Amino acid sequence: MKQKLLIWAMLPLMMLNACGEGDDETLEYGNWKELSDFEGVVRSGAVSFVMNGKAYVGTGFDGTDRLQDFWEYDHQKGYWTQKADFPGTARNEAVGFSVGNQGYIGLGYDGEEERGDFWKYDPGSNTWSSVVGFGGSARHGAFSFTLNGIAYVGAGFDGNDLRDFWKYDHENDHWIQVASVGGSKRVNPFAFVVDGRGYVGGGRHNGLYENDLWEYNPEDNTWTEKNKLNDEDTGDASLARENPVCFTLDGKVYVCTGYNGGYLADTWEYDPLLDTWTSMPDFEGVARSTAVGFVLDNQAFLATGNNGTSYRFDDLWKFDPTAIYDEED
C-alpha cells in the first residue's frame, strides 16, 4: 500500500518534468522542399527573371558547352515550357532582368571573350530582338536589379575587376552611367531590392571574398554602407562569398549557397530595418554556387548551379521562411 501511495505521489512530478522537457524544444523556422526538376540540361551560371507571374531561366554552361536554350516555369501548374532560344552567342555568367513587360539578357562569357550585347524577349510573341549594347565595357560576373521600373547593371570582370554602375532607359533604349558601386570593385556579387532601395554585397576582388553590403538610393544617386555580412551572434564573417542566390520576401532578404573557397549550403536572413543578419536552416540540396533564384507569388525558388567542375545540377527547390523546418520532406 505504501508503495502504491509513493507511485501516485510521484506522478505529478513526472508529468511536470515531461512538460518542462517539451517546453525546452524550440521550433526552427525556414524549410526547403524539393520539387520536380528543371526540364533543361544541367547547368551553372544561367540567368533568371520573372514576368507576368512566370519565371524564365536560360543560357549557362553544362560543363562542355555554353547554352542558348530558354525556359518558362509555371509554378501553379508545376511544369516547364521551352521557349524560343536566346539568339545571341551562347554564354554563361550573363545578367537577366525584366522591365516594361519585357525580359532582357546581356553580357556574359562565351568561352573566348566577354560579351557586351543585350537582347530583349517578348513573352506575348515568344520572340527576341537585339537592343543597344551595354554602355560600359563587355564583361561577365556582373549584377543586375530592377528598381522603380528601371533596370540597373554594374560591377563584373572585363579583364579587370569593376565597380561602374549603369541604368537602362528601356523606352529610349540607351544606358546612363550613375554613381559607381560603393566599396571595392567586385565580381559575382549578390544584389537585391527592398523598400525602394537597391543593395549590392559580397563578391570577390583581388582573390578575396568581400563581406561588405551597400545600399543604393536612386533619388539622390548615392551609396551608403550597411553592416558587414556578419552573424549578429558570433561576429563570424561567414557570409562573405561570391555567386550566391538571393530572394526578397515580405520585406526580408534571404541569401544562400555560393562559394568562398568551398561550396556553401548555408542560408541567412537580412532585416533591412534592423540592418542585421540571422542564420536560417541550411539549403537541403547539395552545396553549390552559380545557381539561379526567383520569387513567384511570394514563394522563393532555387534551381541549377554547380559544385566543382564536374557536378552541375537540374534540381528545383522551394524555400518558405515561415514554415517549420522538416528534414524529411
Short mmCIF file of C-alpha atoms in Angstrom, two decimals, residues 68-303:
data_model
loop_
_atom_site.label_atom_id
_atom_site.label_comp_id
_atom_site.label_asym_id
_atom_site.label_seq_id
_atom_site.Cartn_x
_atom_site.Cartn_y
_atom_site.Cartn_z
CA GLN A 68 21.20 29.26 -75.57
CA ASP A 69 18.03 27.43 -74.54
CA PHE A 70 15.34 29.35 -72.68
CA TRP A 71 12.55 28.07 -70.43
CA GLU A 72 9.37 29.32 -68.77
CA TYR A 73 8.22 27.99 -65.38
CA ASP A 74 4.57 27.98 -64.29
CA HIS A 75 4.70 27.17 -60.58
CA GLN A 76 0.91 26.91 -60.24
CA LYS A 77 0.81 24.08 -62.79
CA GLY A 78 4.24 22.82 -61.78
CA TYR A 79 5.81 22.46 -65.21
CA TRP A 80 8.38 23.99 -67.56
CA THR A 81 7.85 25.01 -71.19
CA GLN A 82 10.71 25.52 -73.62
CA LYS A 83 10.54 28.88 -75.38
CA ALA A 84 12.43 30.41 -78.32
CA ASP A 85 16.19 30.04 -77.91
CA PHE A 86 18.21 33.07 -76.91
CA PRO A 87 19.56 34.31 -80.29
CA GLY A 88 22.81 35.82 -79.08
CA THR A 89 26.07 33.92 -78.74
CA ALA A 90 25.79 31.05 -76.24
CA ARG A 91 27.16 32.19 -72.88
CA ASN A 92 27.25 31.88 -69.12
CA GLU A 93 27.59 34.41 -66.28
CA ALA A 94 25.34 36.88 -68.12
CA VAL A 95 22.74 39.11 -66.44
CA GLY A 96 18.98 38.95 -66.82
CA PHE A 97 16.19 41.29 -65.76
CA SER A 98 12.66 42.31 -66.68
CA VAL A 99 11.31 45.82 -67.15
CA GLY A 100 8.31 47.17 -69.05
CA ASN A 101 6.80 43.66 -69.53
CA GLN A 102 9.89 42.61 -71.47
CA GLY A 103 12.78 40.37 -70.44
CA TYR A 104 16.43 41.17 -71.14
CA ILE A 105 19.62 39.09 -71.27
CA GLY A 106 23.08 40.53 -71.88
CA LEU A 107 26.80 40.48 -71.08
CA GLY A 108 28.43 37.16 -70.09
CA TYR A 109 31.28 34.96 -71.30
CA ASP A 110 31.18 32.79 -74.45
CA GLY A 111 34.27 30.69 -73.72
CA GLU A 112 36.63 33.02 -75.57
CA GLU A 113 35.69 36.57 -74.67
CA GLU A 114 33.38 38.74 -72.62
CA ARG A 115 30.15 39.88 -74.25
CA GLY A 116 28.63 43.37 -74.30
CA ASP A 117 25.43 42.80 -76.31
CA PHE A 118 21.84 42.83 -75.00
CA TRP A 119 18.68 41.15 -76.25
CA LYS A 120 15.00 41.72 -75.47
CA TYR A 121 12.38 38.97 -75.09
CA ASP A 122 8.66 39.50 -75.75
CA PRO A 123 6.65 36.80 -73.93
CA GLY A 124 3.48 37.57 -75.90
CA SER A 125 5.01 36.73 -79.28
CA ASN A 126 7.80 34.47 -77.95
CA THR A 127 10.36 36.44 -79.94
CA TRP A 128 13.73 38.07 -79.34
CA SER A 129 15.16 41.29 -80.74
CA SER A 130 18.52 42.98 -80.31
CA VAL A 131 18.76 46.25 -78.37
CA VAL A 132 21.58 48.71 -77.84
CA GLY A 133 24.76 47.23 -76.39
CA PHE A 134 25.78 47.84 -72.79
CA GLY A 135 27.06 51.34 -72.00
CA GLY A 136 30.18 50.07 -70.25
CA SER A 137 32.77 47.51 -71.31
CA ALA A 138 31.93 43.92 -72.26
CA ARG A 139 32.07 41.75 -69.11
CA HIS A 140 30.87 38.76 -67.15
CA GLY A 141 30.14 38.26 -63.46
CA ALA A 142 28.12 41.50 -63.19
CA PHE A 143 24.94 42.03 -61.16
CA SER A 144 21.56 43.49 -62.09
CA PHE A 145 18.31 44.51 -60.45
CA THR A 146 15.15 46.41 -61.37
CA LEU A 147 14.21 49.31 -59.10
CA ASN A 148 11.15 51.53 -59.55
CA GLY A 149 10.71 50.33 -63.12
CA ILE A 150 14.34 50.97 -64.11
CA ALA A 151 16.99 48.28 -64.68
CA TYR A 152 20.48 48.72 -63.23
CA VAL A 153 23.65 46.77 -64.09
CA GLY A 154 27.13 47.05 -62.61
CA ALA A 155 30.48 45.61 -61.50
CA GLY A 156 31.87 42.37 -63.00
CA PHE A 157 35.07 41.48 -64.86
CA ASP A 158 36.36 42.65 -68.27
CA GLY A 159 39.96 41.55 -67.74
CA ASN A 160 39.95 43.70 -64.62
CA ASP A 161 37.55 43.83 -61.68
CA LEU A 162 34.96 46.60 -62.00
CA ARG A 163 32.63 48.79 -59.91
CA ASP A 164 30.97 51.03 -62.51
CA PHE A 165 27.18 51.21 -62.40
CA TRP A 166 24.63 51.93 -65.14
CA LYS A 167 20.89 52.34 -65.55
CA TYR A 168 18.95 51.37 -68.66
CA ASP A 169 16.30 53.63 -70.19
CA HIS A 170 14.21 50.95 -71.91
CA GLU A 171 11.82 53.46 -73.51
CA ASN A 172 14.65 55.22 -75.37
CA ASP A 173 16.97 52.20 -75.48
CA HIS A 174 20.09 53.75 -74.02
CA TRP A 175 22.35 53.44 -70.99
CA ILE A 176 23.21 56.17 -68.48
CA GLN A 177 26.19 55.89 -66.13
CA VAL A 178 25.41 56.66 -62.49
CA ALA A 179 27.42 56.64 -59.24
CA SER A 180 29.83 53.71 -59.03
CA VAL A 181 29.09 50.93 -56.54
CA GLY A 182 30.33 51.70 -53.04
CA GLY A 183 33.36 49.93 -51.61
CA SER A 184 35.65 47.69 -53.62
CA LYS A 185 35.45 46.58 -57.21
CA ARG A 186 33.82 43.15 -57.30
CA VAL A 187 32.99 40.13 -59.44
CA ASN A 188 29.99 37.83 -58.90
CA PRO A 189 28.34 39.81 -56.08
CA PHE A 190 24.75 39.38 -54.95
CA ALA A 191 22.10 42.07 -55.34
CA PHE A 192 18.51 42.63 -54.23
CA VAL A 193 15.81 45.28 -53.95
CA VAL A 194 13.67 46.04 -50.90
CA ASP A 195 11.58 49.07 -49.89
CA GLY A 196 12.64 51.25 -52.83
CA ARG A 197 16.37 50.71 -52.39
CA GLY A 198 18.88 48.56 -54.24
CA TYR A 199 21.59 46.58 -52.41
CA VAL A 200 24.87 45.02 -53.52
CA GLY A 201 27.18 42.90 -51.39
CA GLY A 202 29.75 40.15 -51.33
CA GLY A 203 31.58 39.08 -54.46
CA ARG A 204 35.31 38.68 -54.99
CA HIS A 205 38.10 41.21 -55.54
CA ASN A 206 41.87 40.60 -55.75
CA GLY A 207 41.25 36.98 -54.78
CA LEU A 208 39.45 37.92 -51.54
CA TYR A 209 35.78 37.39 -50.74
CA GLU A 210 34.12 40.67 -49.82
CA ASN A 211 31.93 40.94 -46.70
CA ASP A 212 30.51 44.44 -47.18
CA LEU A 213 26.97 45.48 -48.11
CA TRP A 214 25.93 48.75 -49.79
CA GLU A 215 22.54 50.42 -50.22
CA TYR A 216 21.71 52.47 -53.32
CA ASN A 217 19.28 55.40 -53.17
CA PRO A 218 18.07 56.18 -56.71
CA GLU A 219 16.58 59.52 -55.66
CA ASP A 220 19.92 61.15 -54.90
CA ASN A 221 22.18 58.63 -56.69
CA THR A 222 24.19 57.74 -53.57
CA TRP A 223 25.53 54.61 -51.89
CA THR A 224 25.51 54.03 -48.12
CA GLU A 225 27.46 51.26 -46.41
CA LYS A 226 25.44 48.95 -44.18
CA ASN A 227 26.60 46.49 -41.52
CA LYS A 228 29.18 43.94 -42.62
CA LEU A 229 27.98 40.49 -43.61
CA ASN A 230 28.47 39.09 -40.13
CA ASP A 231 26.42 36.77 -37.93
CA GLU A 232 24.90 39.05 -35.27
CA ASP A 233 25.55 36.48 -32.51
CA THR A 234 29.12 35.47 -33.28
CA GLY A 235 30.56 38.22 -35.46
CA ASP A 236 31.55 35.48 -37.90
CA ALA A 237 32.13 36.83 -41.43
CA SER A 238 30.97 33.55 -42.99
CA LEU A 239 28.54 35.41 -45.23
CA ALA A 240 31.42 36.66 -47.40
CA ARG A 241 31.01 34.83 -50.72
CA GLU A 242 30.52 35.04 -54.47
CA ASN A 243 27.72 33.72 -56.67
CA PRO A 244 25.03 33.09 -54.03
CA VAL A 245 21.28 33.13 -54.63
CA CYS A 246 19.19 35.95 -53.21
CA PHE A 247 15.42 36.35 -52.53
CA THR A 248 13.24 39.13 -51.12
CA LEU A 249 10.11 38.01 -49.23
CA ASP A 250 7.85 40.17 -47.03
CA GLY A 251 10.48 42.84 -46.51
CA LYS A 252 13.22 40.37 -45.53
CA VAL A 253 16.09 39.16 -47.70
CA TYR A 254 17.48 35.62 -47.89
CA VAL A 255 20.98 34.82 -49.15
CA CYS A 256 22.03 31.21 -49.60
CA THR A 257 24.62 28.95 -51.25
CA GLY A 258 27.65 30.42 -53.07
CA TYR A 259 31.41 29.93 -52.86
CA ASN A 260 34.14 31.27 -50.55
CA GLY A 261 36.92 28.75 -51.09
CA GLY A 262 34.39 25.94 -50.60
CA TYR A 263 30.86 25.36 -51.84
CA LEU A 264 28.17 26.56 -49.46
CA ALA A 265 24.68 25.49 -48.38
CA ASP A 266 24.01 27.95 -45.55
CA THR A 267 21.05 30.36 -45.60
CA TRP A 268 20.89 33.81 -43.99
CA GLU A 269 18.07 36.28 -43.37
CA TYR A 270 18.71 40.01 -43.62
CA ASP A 271 16.42 42.51 -41.90
CA PRO A 272 16.93 45.88 -43.66
CA LEU A 273 15.14 47.79 -40.89
CA LEU A 274 17.46 46.46 -38.18
CA ASP A 275 20.43 46.01 -40.55
CA THR A 276 21.13 42.57 -39.07
CA TRP A 277 21.81 39.05 -40.36
CA THR A 278 20.36 35.87 -38.80
CA SER A 279 21.22 32.26 -39.60
CA MET A 280 18.44 30.08 -41.07
CA PRO A 281 18.30 26.32 -41.78
CA ASP A 282 20.76 25.25 -44.46
CA PHE A 283 19.72 24.65 -48.05
CA GLU A 284 18.88 20.92 -48.13
CA GLY A 285 20.28 20.13 -51.56
CA VAL A 286 23.95 19.70 -52.45
CA ALA A 287 26.09 22.74 -51.59
CA ARG A 288 26.61 24.81 -54.73
CA SER A 289 27.42 28.06 -56.46
CA THR A 290 26.11 29.87 -59.60
CA ALA A 291 22.50 28.72 -59.10
CA VAL A 292 19.51 30.85 -60.10
CA GLY A 293 16.80 32.14 -57.79
CA PHE A 294 13.42 33.77 -58.30
CA VAL A 295 10.22 34.64 -56.42
CA LEU A 296 6.69 33.81 -57.60
CA ASP A 297 3.56 34.62 -55.55
CA ASN A 298 5.73 35.34 -52.52
CA GLN A 299 7.40 31.92 -52.77
CA ALA A 300 11.15 31.55 -53.30
CA PHE A 301 12.72 29.07 -55.71
CA LEU A 302 16.31 27.91 -56.34
CA ALA A 303 17.49 25.85 -59.32
#
